[in-house]
mmCIF file of C-alpha atoms in Angstrom:
data_model
loop_
_atom_site.group_PDB
_atom_site.id
_atom_site.type_symbol
_atom_site.label_atom_id
_atom_site.label_comp_id
_atom_site.label_asym_id
_atom_site.label_seq_id
_atom_site.Cartn_x
_atom_site.Cartn_y
_atom_site.Cartn_z
ATOM 1 C CA MET A 15 136.119 114.108 70.056
ATOM 2 C CA ALA A 16 134.202 112.409 68.053
ATOM 3 C CA LEU A 17 134.654 109.133 67.336
ATOM 4 C CA SER A 18 136.335 107.287 70.651
ATOM 5 C CA LYS A 19 136.971 103.552 71.454
ATOM 6 C CA LEU A 20 136.812 102.754 75.302
ATOM 7 C CA LYS A 21 138.219 99.204 76.171
ATOM 8 C CA GLY A 22 137.762 96.980 79.556
ATOM 9 C CA ILE A 23 134.278 97.598 81.213
ATOM 10 C CA LYS A 24 130.520 96.250 80.365
ATOM 11 C CA ILE A 25 127.164 97.278 81.239
ATOM 12 C CA SER A 26 126.385 94.601 83.850
ATOM 13 C CA GLY A 27 122.990 95.398 85.024
ATOM 14 C CA ILE A 28 119.843 97.845 84.703
ATOM 15 C CA ALA A 29 116.692 98.894 86.988
ATOM 16 C CA SER A 30 114.782 101.510 86.505
ATOM 17 C CA ALA A 31 111.740 103.675 88.316
ATOM 18 C CA LEU A 32 108.657 105.416 87.429
ATOM 19 C CA PRO A 33 105.726 107.436 89.275
ATOM 20 C CA VAL A 34 102.984 104.826 89.252
ATOM 21 C CA ASN A 35 100.533 107.542 88.236
ATOM 22 C CA LYS A 36 99.602 107.774 84.582
ATOM 23 C CA GLU A 37 98.548 110.176 82.154
ATOM 24 C CA ASP A 38 96.436 109.622 78.854
ATOM 25 C CA ASN A 39 96.703 111.928 76.066
ATOM 26 C CA LEU A 40 93.111 110.926 74.932
ATOM 27 C CA ASN A 41 91.750 113.039 79.083
ATOM 28 C CA LEU A 42 94.102 116.269 77.121
ATOM 29 C CA SER A 43 91.333 119.096 77.164
ATOM 30 C CA ASN A 44 92.820 121.514 75.471
ATOM 31 C CA LEU A 45 92.410 119.608 72.207
ATOM 32 C CA GLY A 46 89.454 117.508 70.346
ATOM 33 C CA LEU A 47 89.616 113.484 69.943
ATOM 34 C CA ALA A 48 90.101 114.758 66.932
ATOM 35 C CA GLN A 49 93.648 116.701 67.166
ATOM 36 C CA LYS A 50 94.179 113.457 70.519
ATOM 37 C CA GLU A 51 94.028 110.734 68.630
ATOM 38 C CA ALA A 52 96.173 112.228 65.529
ATOM 39 C CA LEU A 53 98.749 113.106 67.600
ATOM 40 C CA ILE A 54 99.225 109.549 69.466
ATOM 41 C CA LYS A 55 99.146 108.155 65.871
ATOM 42 C CA HIS A 56 101.508 110.739 65.053
ATOM 43 C CA THR A 57 103.898 111.090 67.565
ATOM 44 C CA GLY A 58 103.420 107.225 69.284
ATOM 45 C CA ILE A 59 103.025 108.429 72.523
ATOM 46 C CA ARG A 60 99.791 107.757 74.265
ATOM 47 C CA PHE A 61 100.639 107.428 78.137
ATOM 48 C CA ARG A 62 103.173 109.573 80.462
ATOM 49 C CA HIS A 63 103.880 108.517 83.640
ATOM 50 C CA VAL A 64 103.829 112.157 85.886
ATOM 51 C CA VAL A 65 104.569 112.542 89.901
ATOM 52 C CA LYS A 66 101.210 114.494 91.590
ATOM 53 C CA GLN A 67 103.103 115.564 93.907
ATOM 54 C CA LYS A 68 104.776 118.491 91.737
ATOM 55 C CA GLU A 69 107.677 118.791 94.277
ATOM 56 C CA ARG A 70 109.377 115.246 94.993
ATOM 57 C CA SER A 71 112.629 115.268 94.057
ATOM 58 C CA VAL A 72 113.403 112.589 90.903
ATOM 59 C CA LYS A 73 116.336 111.273 93.929
ATOM 60 C CA VAL A 74 113.608 109.471 94.522
ATOM 61 C CA LEU A 75 113.480 108.093 91.551
ATOM 62 C CA PHE A 76 116.710 107.390 91.617
ATOM 63 C CA LYS A 77 117.352 106.051 94.645
ATOM 64 C CA THR A 78 114.926 103.393 94.312
ATOM 65 C CA ALA A 79 116.755 102.582 90.758
ATOM 66 C CA MET A 80 120.078 101.923 92.628
ATOM 67 C CA ASP A 81 118.607 100.211 95.451
ATOM 68 C CA LYS A 82 116.944 98.065 92.810
ATOM 69 C CA LEU A 83 119.943 97.316 90.423
ATOM 70 C CA LEU A 84 121.563 96.957 93.725
ATOM 71 C CA GLU A 85 119.873 94.079 94.710
ATOM 72 C CA THR A 86 119.860 92.710 91.698
ATOM 73 C CA LEU A 87 123.486 92.171 90.491
ATOM 74 C CA ASP A 88 123.612 91.322 94.646
ATOM 75 C CA TRP A 89 126.829 94.112 94.727
ATOM 76 C CA ASP A 90 127.514 95.522 98.808
ATOM 77 C CA LYS A 91 127.085 99.407 98.817
ATOM 78 C CA SER A 92 130.872 99.285 99.619
ATOM 79 C CA SER A 93 131.908 98.281 96.556
ATOM 80 C CA ILE A 94 130.982 101.104 94.371
ATOM 81 C CA ASP A 95 133.836 103.194 93.120
ATOM 82 C CA VAL A 96 132.372 105.546 90.629
ATOM 83 C CA LEU A 97 128.631 107.283 90.408
ATOM 84 C CA LEU A 98 127.650 109.455 87.807
ATOM 85 C CA ILE A 99 123.663 111.093 87.720
ATOM 86 C CA VAL A 100 122.325 113.024 84.633
ATOM 87 C CA THR A 101 119.849 114.895 85.706
ATOM 88 C CA GLN A 102 118.281 119.039 84.258
ATOM 89 C CA THR A 103 115.444 118.453 87.244
ATOM 90 C CA ALA A 104 117.692 118.390 90.026
ATOM 91 C CA LEU A 105 115.737 119.908 93.289
ATOM 92 C CA SER A 106 118.510 122.382 94.406
ATOM 93 C CA PRO A 107 122.084 122.709 92.471
ATOM 94 C CA ILE A 108 123.862 122.809 95.724
ATOM 95 C CA PRO A 109 125.508 120.498 97.375
ATOM 96 C CA SER A 110 125.497 117.614 93.260
ATOM 97 C CA LEU A 111 122.555 115.217 93.521
ATOM 98 C CA ALA A 112 125.086 112.855 93.749
ATOM 99 C CA CYS A 113 126.918 113.745 96.898
ATOM 100 C CA GLN A 114 123.195 114.094 98.005
ATOM 101 C CA LEU A 115 122.234 110.151 97.058
ATOM 102 C CA HIS A 116 126.299 109.334 98.145
ATOM 103 C CA GLY A 117 125.439 110.268 101.118
ATOM 104 C CA GLU A 118 121.379 108.926 101.808
ATOM 105 C CA MET A 119 122.807 105.720 99.651
ATOM 106 C CA ASP A 120 125.926 105.211 101.983
ATOM 107 C CA PHE A 121 128.551 104.601 99.331
ATOM 108 C CA PRO A 122 131.996 104.336 100.622
ATOM 109 C CA PRO A 123 134.255 107.578 100.999
ATOM 110 C CA THR A 124 136.338 106.294 97.816
ATOM 111 C CA ALA A 125 133.408 106.434 95.877
ATOM 112 C CA LEU A 126 133.460 109.604 93.294
ATOM 113 C CA ALA A 127 130.510 111.055 92.539
ATOM 114 C CA TYR A 128 129.290 114.317 90.308
ATOM 115 C CA ASP A 129 126.871 114.874 88.308
ATOM 116 C CA ILE A 130 126.541 115.803 84.070
ATOM 117 C CA ASN A 131 123.717 118.292 83.405
ATOM 118 C CA SER A 132 122.932 116.255 80.206
ATOM 119 C CA GLY A 133 119.084 115.418 78.590
ATOM 120 C CA CYS A 134 118.420 113.191 75.224
ATOM 121 C CA SER A 135 121.691 112.097 74.640
ATOM 122 C CA GLY A 136 122.212 111.828 78.270
ATOM 123 C CA PHE A 137 122.319 107.966 78.415
ATOM 124 C CA VAL A 138 125.128 107.870 76.021
ATOM 125 C CA TYR A 139 127.044 111.302 77.629
ATOM 126 C CA GLY A 140 127.173 109.502 80.940
ATOM 127 C CA LEU A 141 128.058 105.788 80.215
ATOM 128 C CA HIS A 142 130.953 107.164 77.786
ATOM 129 C CA THR A 143 132.330 108.873 81.105
ATOM 130 C CA ALA A 144 131.749 106.678 83.642
ATOM 131 C CA GLY A 145 133.480 103.811 81.385
ATOM 132 C CA GLN A 146 136.570 106.036 80.704
ATOM 133 C CA LEU A 147 136.248 106.323 84.652
ATOM 134 C CA LEU A 148 136.422 102.376 85.288
ATOM 135 C CA ALA A 149 139.308 102.675 82.668
ATOM 136 C CA SER A 150 141.272 104.800 84.065
ATOM 137 C CA LEU A 151 141.260 103.372 88.027
ATOM 138 C CA ASP A 152 144.057 101.340 88.870
ATOM 139 C CA GLN A 153 142.669 97.772 89.698
ATOM 140 C CA GLU A 154 140.938 95.110 88.168
ATOM 141 C CA GLY A 155 137.147 94.313 89.435
ATOM 142 C CA LYS A 156 136.024 98.506 89.740
ATOM 143 C CA ARG A 157 132.050 99.043 89.410
ATOM 144 C CA ALA A 158 130.020 102.320 88.065
ATOM 145 C CA ILE A 159 126.576 103.209 88.709
ATOM 146 C CA LEU A 160 125.066 105.387 86.510
ATOM 147 C CA CYS A 161 121.991 106.981 86.754
ATOM 148 C CA CYS A 162 119.729 108.849 83.894
ATOM 149 C CA GLY A 163 116.562 110.711 83.884
ATOM 150 C CA ASP A 164 114.632 114.123 85.023
ATOM 151 C CA ILE A 165 111.184 114.784 85.932
ATOM 152 C CA SER A 166 110.543 116.335 83.583
ATOM 153 C CA SER A 167 106.361 117.319 84.908
ATOM 154 C CA SER A 168 108.543 120.493 86.574
ATOM 155 C CA LEU A 169 109.595 122.134 83.693
ATOM 156 C CA THR A 170 105.441 121.313 82.071
ATOM 157 C CA GLU A 171 103.695 124.702 81.142
ATOM 158 C CA GLU A 172 100.056 122.362 81.846
ATOM 159 C CA ASN A 173 99.036 124.445 78.482
ATOM 160 C CA ASP A 174 102.192 124.035 76.646
ATOM 161 C CA MET A 175 100.856 121.191 74.130
ATOM 162 C CA GLY A 176 104.499 121.039 72.296
ATOM 163 C CA VAL A 177 105.617 119.950 75.320
ATOM 164 C CA LYS A 178 102.910 118.168 77.744
ATOM 165 C CA PRO A 179 101.526 115.401 75.276
ATOM 166 C CA ILE A 180 105.782 114.146 74.737
ATOM 167 C CA PHE A 181 107.907 114.289 78.080
ATOM 168 C CA SER A 182 107.679 111.308 81.141
ATOM 169 C CA ASP A 183 108.655 111.553 84.404
ATOM 170 C CA GLY A 184 111.115 108.049 85.318
ATOM 171 C CA VAL A 185 114.496 107.318 85.760
ATOM 172 C CA SER A 186 117.215 104.146 85.121
ATOM 173 C CA ALA A 187 120.483 103.342 86.973
ATOM 174 C CA ILE A 188 122.756 101.104 84.942
ATOM 175 C CA GLY A 189 125.900 99.321 86.461
ATOM 176 C CA LEU A 190 129.595 99.203 85.349
ATOM 177 C CA GLU A 191 132.034 97.015 85.737
ATOM 178 C CA ASN A 192 135.686 96.341 84.692
ATOM 179 C CA SER A 193 135.447 92.917 82.053
ATOM 180 C CA GLN A 194 139.255 92.399 80.211
ATOM 181 C CA ASN A 195 137.952 91.986 76.073
ATOM 182 C CA SER A 196 134.780 93.833 76.278
ATOM 183 C CA GLU A 197 134.878 96.836 73.661
ATOM 184 C CA CYS A 198 132.117 99.953 73.453
ATOM 185 C CA PHE A 199 132.673 102.348 70.284
ATOM 186 C CA PHE A 200 130.609 106.100 71.148
ATOM 187 C CA ASN A 201 130.609 109.094 68.554
ATOM 188 C CA LEU A 202 129.992 112.151 70.633
ATOM 189 C CA GLU A 203 129.040 115.402 69.064
ATOM 190 C CA THR A 204 127.587 118.985 69.548
ATOM 191 C CA PHE A 205 125.717 121.316 67.832
ATOM 192 C CA GLY A 206 125.303 124.007 69.856
ATOM 193 C CA LYS A 207 124.014 126.451 67.096
ATOM 194 C CA GLY A 208 120.889 124.755 67.838
ATOM 195 C CA GLN A 209 120.662 125.288 71.335
ATOM 196 C CA LYS A 210 117.130 126.876 70.699
ATOM 197 C CA ALA A 211 115.160 123.763 69.051
ATOM 198 C CA ILE A 212 114.479 123.277 73.092
ATOM 199 C CA SER A 213 115.387 125.477 75.659
ATOM 200 C CA LEU A 214 113.777 126.988 79.697
ATOM 201 C CA GLU A 215 111.558 130.305 79.729
ATOM 202 C CA LYS A 216 111.801 132.030 82.319
ATOM 203 C CA SER A 217 108.310 134.021 83.580
ATOM 204 C CA GLU A 218 107.007 135.113 86.307
ATOM 205 C CA THR A 219 104.402 131.551 86.811
ATOM 206 C CA GLY A 220 107.653 129.575 86.455
ATOM 207 C CA ASN A 221 110.394 128.139 84.039
ATOM 208 C CA TRP A 222 109.138 126.191 82.056
ATOM 209 C CA MET A 223 110.710 123.926 79.285
ATOM 210 C CA ARG A 224 109.848 124.837 75.508
ATOM 211 C CA MET A 225 109.994 123.302 72.292
ATOM 212 C CA ASP A 226 110.572 123.740 68.396
ATOM 213 C CA GLY A 227 109.275 120.804 66.980
ATOM 214 C CA ILE A 228 110.032 121.354 63.310
ATOM 215 C CA ASP A 229 113.359 122.399 64.939
ATOM 216 C CA VAL A 230 113.810 119.229 66.095
ATOM 217 C CA PHE A 231 112.255 117.464 63.693
ATOM 218 C CA ASN A 232 115.421 119.028 61.341
ATOM 219 C CA TYR A 233 117.988 119.089 63.605
ATOM 220 C CA ALA A 234 117.364 115.511 64.631
ATOM 221 C CA ILE A 235 117.558 113.851 60.449
ATOM 222 C CA LYS A 236 119.538 116.122 60.122
ATOM 223 C CA TYR A 237 122.121 115.427 62.119
ATOM 224 C CA VAL A 238 121.437 111.234 64.033
ATOM 225 C CA PRO A 239 121.692 109.822 60.833
ATOM 226 C CA ASN A 240 125.254 110.891 59.634
ATOM 227 C CA ASN A 241 126.414 110.231 63.882
ATOM 228 C CA ILE A 242 125.100 107.115 63.163
ATOM 229 C CA LYS A 243 126.019 105.988 60.573
ATOM 230 C CA THR A 244 130.116 106.879 60.717
ATOM 231 C CA LEU A 245 129.630 105.080 63.972
ATOM 232 C CA LEU A 246 129.187 102.104 62.398
ATOM 233 C CA GLU A 247 131.122 102.968 59.584
ATOM 234 C CA ARG A 248 134.369 102.997 61.291
ATOM 235 C CA TYR A 249 133.521 100.027 63.980
ATOM 236 C CA ALA A 250 130.589 97.709 62.786
ATOM 237 C CA LYS A 251 132.352 95.219 61.209
ATOM 238 C CA GLU A 252 130.505 91.504 60.041
ATOM 239 C CA SER A 253 131.241 90.641 63.603
ATOM 240 C CA ARG A 254 129.649 93.445 64.936
ATOM 241 C CA THR A 255 126.570 94.157 63.622
ATOM 242 C CA PRO A 256 123.712 95.876 65.797
ATOM 243 C CA GLU A 257 120.984 93.276 66.924
ATOM 244 C CA MET A 258 119.527 95.597 68.322
ATOM 245 C CA TYR A 259 119.441 99.842 67.303
ATOM 246 C CA VAL A 260 117.723 101.765 70.686
ATOM 247 C CA PHE A 261 116.869 105.784 69.915
ATOM 248 C CA HIS A 262 116.189 107.882 72.268
ATOM 249 C CA GLN A 263 112.103 107.356 72.689
ATOM 250 C CA ALA A 264 111.737 111.553 71.109
ATOM 251 C CA ASN A 265 108.707 110.333 69.057
ATOM 252 C CA LEU A 266 107.295 108.213 66.212
ATOM 253 C CA LEU A 267 107.766 110.812 63.738
ATOM 254 C CA ILE A 268 111.782 111.725 63.974
ATOM 255 C CA ASN A 269 112.255 108.053 65.782
ATOM 256 C CA LYS A 270 111.166 106.554 62.098
ATOM 257 C CA SER A 271 112.596 108.692 60.412
ATOM 258 C CA ILE A 272 116.117 107.398 61.912
ATOM 259 C CA MET A 273 114.837 104.447 61.654
ATOM 260 C CA LYS A 274 114.933 104.644 57.754
ATOM 261 C CA ALA A 275 117.583 106.837 57.125
ATOM 262 C CA VAL A 276 120.242 105.169 58.613
ATOM 263 C CA GLY A 277 118.862 101.359 56.855
ATOM 264 C CA ALA A 278 117.767 99.423 60.593
ATOM 265 C CA GLU A 279 115.544 96.742 60.416
ATOM 266 C CA GLU A 280 111.791 97.690 61.674
ATOM 267 C CA SER A 281 112.029 94.707 64.299
ATOM 268 C CA LYS A 282 115.100 95.283 65.730
ATOM 269 C CA VAL A 283 114.653 99.279 65.979
ATOM 270 C CA PRO A 284 112.476 98.458 69.586
ATOM 271 C CA ASN A 285 109.877 101.554 70.956
ATOM 272 C CA SER A 286 108.111 102.623 74.396
ATOM 273 C CA LEU A 287 106.824 105.445 73.195
ATOM 274 C CA TYR A 288 103.047 104.351 73.580
ATOM 275 C CA GLU A 289 103.212 103.478 77.050
ATOM 276 C CA TYR A 290 105.689 105.442 78.383
ATOM 277 C CA GLY A 291 106.416 108.698 76.596
ATOM 278 C CA ASN A 292 109.672 110.298 75.769
ATOM 279 C CA THR A 293 111.663 109.731 79.427
ATOM 280 C CA ALA A 294 114.214 112.065 78.648
ATOM 281 C CA SER A 295 118.121 110.161 79.264
ATOM 282 C CA ALA A 296 115.956 107.326 80.856
ATOM 283 C CA SER A 297 114.190 106.755 77.574
ATOM 284 C CA ILE A 298 117.140 104.517 76.071
ATOM 285 C CA PRO A 299 118.200 102.075 79.076
ATOM 286 C CA LEU A 300 114.283 102.023 80.273
ATOM 287 C CA THR A 301 113.604 101.318 76.577
ATOM 288 C CA PHE A 302 116.210 98.568 75.997
ATOM 289 C CA SER A 303 115.928 96.787 79.490
ATOM 290 C CA LEU A 304 112.087 96.358 78.147
ATOM 291 C CA ASN A 305 113.007 95.040 75.355
ATOM 292 C CA TRP A 306 116.482 93.199 75.921
ATOM 293 C CA GLN A 307 115.935 88.851 76.708
ATOM 294 C CA ASN A 308 118.693 88.607 79.723
ATOM 295 C CA LYS A 309 120.922 85.551 78.799
ATOM 296 C CA LYS A 310 121.542 87.511 74.626
ATOM 297 C CA ARG A 311 124.190 87.750 73.850
ATOM 298 C CA GLY A 312 125.289 90.809 70.678
ATOM 299 C CA TRP A 313 126.380 94.484 69.373
ATOM 300 C CA VAL A 314 123.753 97.164 70.435
ATOM 301 C CA LEU A 315 123.022 100.195 68.816
ATOM 302 C CA PHE A 316 122.715 103.312 71.525
ATOM 303 C CA SER A 317 121.838 106.809 69.905
ATOM 304 C CA GLY A 318 120.471 109.983 72.215
ATOM 305 C CA PHE A 319 119.303 112.988 70.646
ATOM 306 C CA GLY A 320 117.994 116.313 71.590
ATOM 307 C CA VAL A 321 119.015 119.252 74.586
ATOM 308 C CA GLY A 322 121.661 121.178 73.178
ATOM 309 C CA PHE A 323 121.817 120.364 70.111
ATOM 310 C CA SER A 324 123.792 117.052 71.050
ATOM 311 C CA VAL A 325 124.209 114.030 69.624
ATOM 312 C CA ALA A 326 125.666 110.604 71.229
ATOM 313 C CA SER A 327 126.120 107.059 69.657
ATOM 314 C CA ALA A 328 127.712 104.076 71.221
ATOM 315 C CA LEU A 329 127.893 100.269 69.976
ATOM 316 C CA VAL A 330 127.961 97.842 72.769
ATOM 317 C CA LYS A 331 128.800 94.418 73.347
ATOM 318 C CA ILE A 332 126.191 93.224 75.427
ATOM 319 C CA ASP A 333 127.358 89.752 77.482
ATOM 320 C CA GLY A 334 125.923 88.757 81.040
ATOM 321 C CA ILE A 335 123.216 91.110 81.413
ATOM 322 C CA LYS A 336 120.506 91.191 84.716
ATOM 323 C CA ILE A 337 117.902 93.701 83.622
ATOM 324 C CA ALA A 338 115.162 94.391 86.499
ATOM 325 C CA GLN A 339 111.811 94.959 85.650
ATOM 326 C CA PRO A 340 111.137 98.740 86.405
ATOM 327 C CA GLU A 341 110.198 99.554 90.041
ATOM 328 C CA PHE A 342 106.293 101.816 90.128
ATOM 329 C CA ILE A 343 106.429 103.955 92.981
ATOM 330 C CA HIS A 344 103.835 106.671 94.738
ATOM 331 C CA ILE A 345 105.779 109.790 94.251
ATOM 332 C CA MET B 14 112.081 125.068 31.805
ATOM 333 C CA ARG B 15 109.146 126.666 32.706
ATOM 334 C CA GLU B 16 107.006 123.803 32.211
ATOM 335 C CA THR B 17 109.223 121.926 34.402
ATOM 336 C CA ARG B 18 108.368 124.066 36.646
ATOM 337 C CA GLU B 19 104.697 124.387 36.192
ATOM 338 C CA LEU B 20 104.914 119.861 36.360
ATOM 339 C CA SER B 21 106.435 120.514 39.480
ATOM 340 C CA GLU B 22 104.358 123.080 41.373
ATOM 341 C CA LEU B 23 101.404 120.921 40.165
ATOM 342 C CA ASP B 24 102.936 117.805 41.752
ATOM 343 C CA PHE B 25 103.365 119.836 45.266
ATOM 344 C CA LEU B 26 99.817 120.405 44.857
ATOM 345 C CA ASN B 27 98.845 117.178 44.731
ATOM 346 C CA PHE B 28 101.079 116.513 47.066
ATOM 347 C CA THR B 29 99.351 118.669 49.443
ATOM 348 C CA SER B 30 96.249 117.880 48.370
ATOM 349 C CA LYS B 31 96.193 114.149 50.037
ATOM 350 C CA GLU B 32 98.574 115.025 52.414
ATOM 351 C CA PHE B 33 95.794 117.352 54.282
ATOM 352 C CA GLN B 34 93.001 115.471 52.495
ATOM 353 C CA VAL B 35 91.591 118.470 50.685
ATOM 354 C CA GLU B 36 90.655 119.399 46.868
ATOM 355 C CA HIS B 37 93.142 119.812 45.105
ATOM 356 C CA SER B 38 90.482 122.189 43.077
ATOM 357 C CA VAL B 39 90.367 124.853 46.041
ATOM 358 C CA LEU B 40 94.920 125.214 46.036
ATOM 359 C CA SER B 41 97.447 127.046 44.494
ATOM 360 C CA SER B 42 100.279 128.716 45.154
ATOM 361 C CA GLN B 43 98.462 131.443 45.973
ATOM 362 C CA THR B 44 96.642 129.447 48.904
ATOM 363 C CA GLU B 45 98.074 131.029 52.024
ATOM 364 C CA TYR B 46 98.202 127.444 53.590
ATOM 365 C CA ARG B 47 97.830 128.294 57.526
ATOM 366 C CA ASN B 48 94.001 128.764 57.001
ATOM 367 C CA LEU B 49 93.911 124.730 55.813
ATOM 368 C CA PRO B 50 91.126 123.385 57.614
ATOM 369 C CA ASN B 51 93.807 120.938 59.245
ATOM 370 C CA TRP B 52 96.455 122.961 60.369
ATOM 371 C CA SER B 53 97.879 122.906 63.354
ATOM 372 C CA SER B 54 101.433 122.724 65.141
ATOM 373 C CA LEU B 55 101.047 118.577 65.494
ATOM 374 C CA HIS B 56 100.243 119.103 61.335
ATOM 375 C CA ALA B 57 102.736 121.753 60.837
ATOM 376 C CA LEU B 58 105.747 119.399 61.851
ATOM 377 C CA LEU B 59 103.872 116.386 59.722
ATOM 378 C CA PHE B 60 104.648 118.240 56.810
ATOM 379 C CA ILE B 61 107.689 119.603 57.337
ATOM 380 C CA SER B 62 108.311 115.455 57.493
ATOM 381 C CA ALA B 63 106.087 114.831 53.809
ATOM 382 C CA ILE B 64 108.143 117.537 52.803
ATOM 383 C CA ASN B 65 111.728 115.820 53.990
ATOM 384 C CA ASP B 66 110.734 112.393 52.939
ATOM 385 C CA ALA B 67 108.949 113.240 49.547
ATOM 386 C CA TYR B 68 111.456 116.035 48.079
ATOM 387 C CA GLY B 69 114.832 115.142 50.599
ATOM 388 C CA VAL B 70 114.824 118.589 51.753
ATOM 389 C CA LEU B 71 114.667 119.936 55.392
ATOM 390 C CA ILE B 72 112.695 123.709 56.145
ATOM 391 C CA SER B 73 113.072 125.405 59.371
ATOM 392 C CA SER B 74 111.443 126.646 61.980
ATOM 393 C CA ASN B 75 112.637 130.212 61.269
ATOM 394 C CA GLU B 76 111.803 129.600 57.198
ATOM 395 C CA LEU B 77 108.888 127.996 57.942
ATOM 396 C CA SER B 78 107.567 131.130 59.776
ATOM 397 C CA LYS B 79 108.979 133.516 57.510
ATOM 398 C CA SER B 80 106.066 132.207 54.573
ATOM 399 C CA LYS B 81 102.896 132.117 53.562
ATOM 400 C CA THR B 82 102.002 130.686 50.642
ATOM 401 C CA LEU B 83 102.154 126.732 49.572
ATOM 402 C CA GLY B 84 103.566 128.406 46.585
ATOM 403 C CA ASP B 85 106.465 130.347 49.335
ATOM 404 C CA LEU B 86 107.084 126.207 50.149
ATOM 405 C CA PHE B 87 107.758 125.521 46.532
ATOM 406 C CA ASP B 88 109.661 127.507 46.398
ATOM 407 C CA MET B 89 111.830 127.089 49.531
ATOM 408 C CA ILE B 90 111.873 122.913 47.797
ATOM 409 C CA GLN B 91 113.104 124.386 45.055
ATOM 410 C CA ASN B 92 115.652 126.736 46.163
ATOM 411 C CA PRO B 93 116.630 124.266 49.510
ATOM 412 C CA ASN B 94 119.313 126.514 51.587
#
């Protein structure tokens, strides 16, 4: 797959939803103050949004984000043609979360709906899939909603200090539609031999996400800058120079290393780690939506990487986007 | 060659002394780095990151687990996979 380009689709809007409840890494009971301060300094993460009721479904967050997106774009539910849900924390795999949400949101029968099992690279993978589906539809004016995100805290073991201080709960809903003259460029890669870097461990106490921080760092530094450089060298002619580089919010150490390796100016690389932590596949649209003004036009480089080990970058022209402020709900 | 290696090893011990904020005099190639006062899983990551910045060598989790001493790490930097 690797390099690919899509014509005729654009990102029209973004809305995000997070639990109102926040946890503070300074309050972690397993670490001393000096360790906590070092953790915050080097990961960049102070606060994490965490659901209070672990049994609550990520579906509630997706519904909130989609309602806000439809309101922001003034889209009627009947106008939706594609619904994609990128998540790894659906409460039950059957039926798909996309079908559940299709029913509960009252979308029309003509809308196709399915899930994509993907984590930190999921926004870019979802964008590529949704874009392809829209481009394949045999009419103008078609619309897609791409939802990305997880309740990662449902997979976080209380005492795992390699995972708990990093991950945060949250989702984003992204509206896409046909638009003549728009182009998007992608570089999608998989390094499956790195599958053990982030995995799910089944134990008597539950299913817990495990992460080998050093291997994640190694894979990110080894593969992500090359992925981005290959994409930019091929497609970022002068007129397509990125105005912003939005990386998956892994942690500050990784993200700064990628920024340096790619040669991106710090002022063009926003992060939302301090307030929002690592929100898996929602981290790119969330960070972008917190840092981009509605009327601004320009090319943006998105790069997602993580569980898999999966790496996906996209170079996208943003023009006429409507961004909603994040919704915070009691959940 | 011998001299270059000694110089480089000294360099690496200086680097380690700075990264861990420990006196250079207590460090040698035989030092078991996991016993250094600031060692933790986070510091392991910071160390790997600093080695990558300074020497352009990535040490994997598996390689790290096989190493005990600063000399072992130095050998990895000298002979990367």
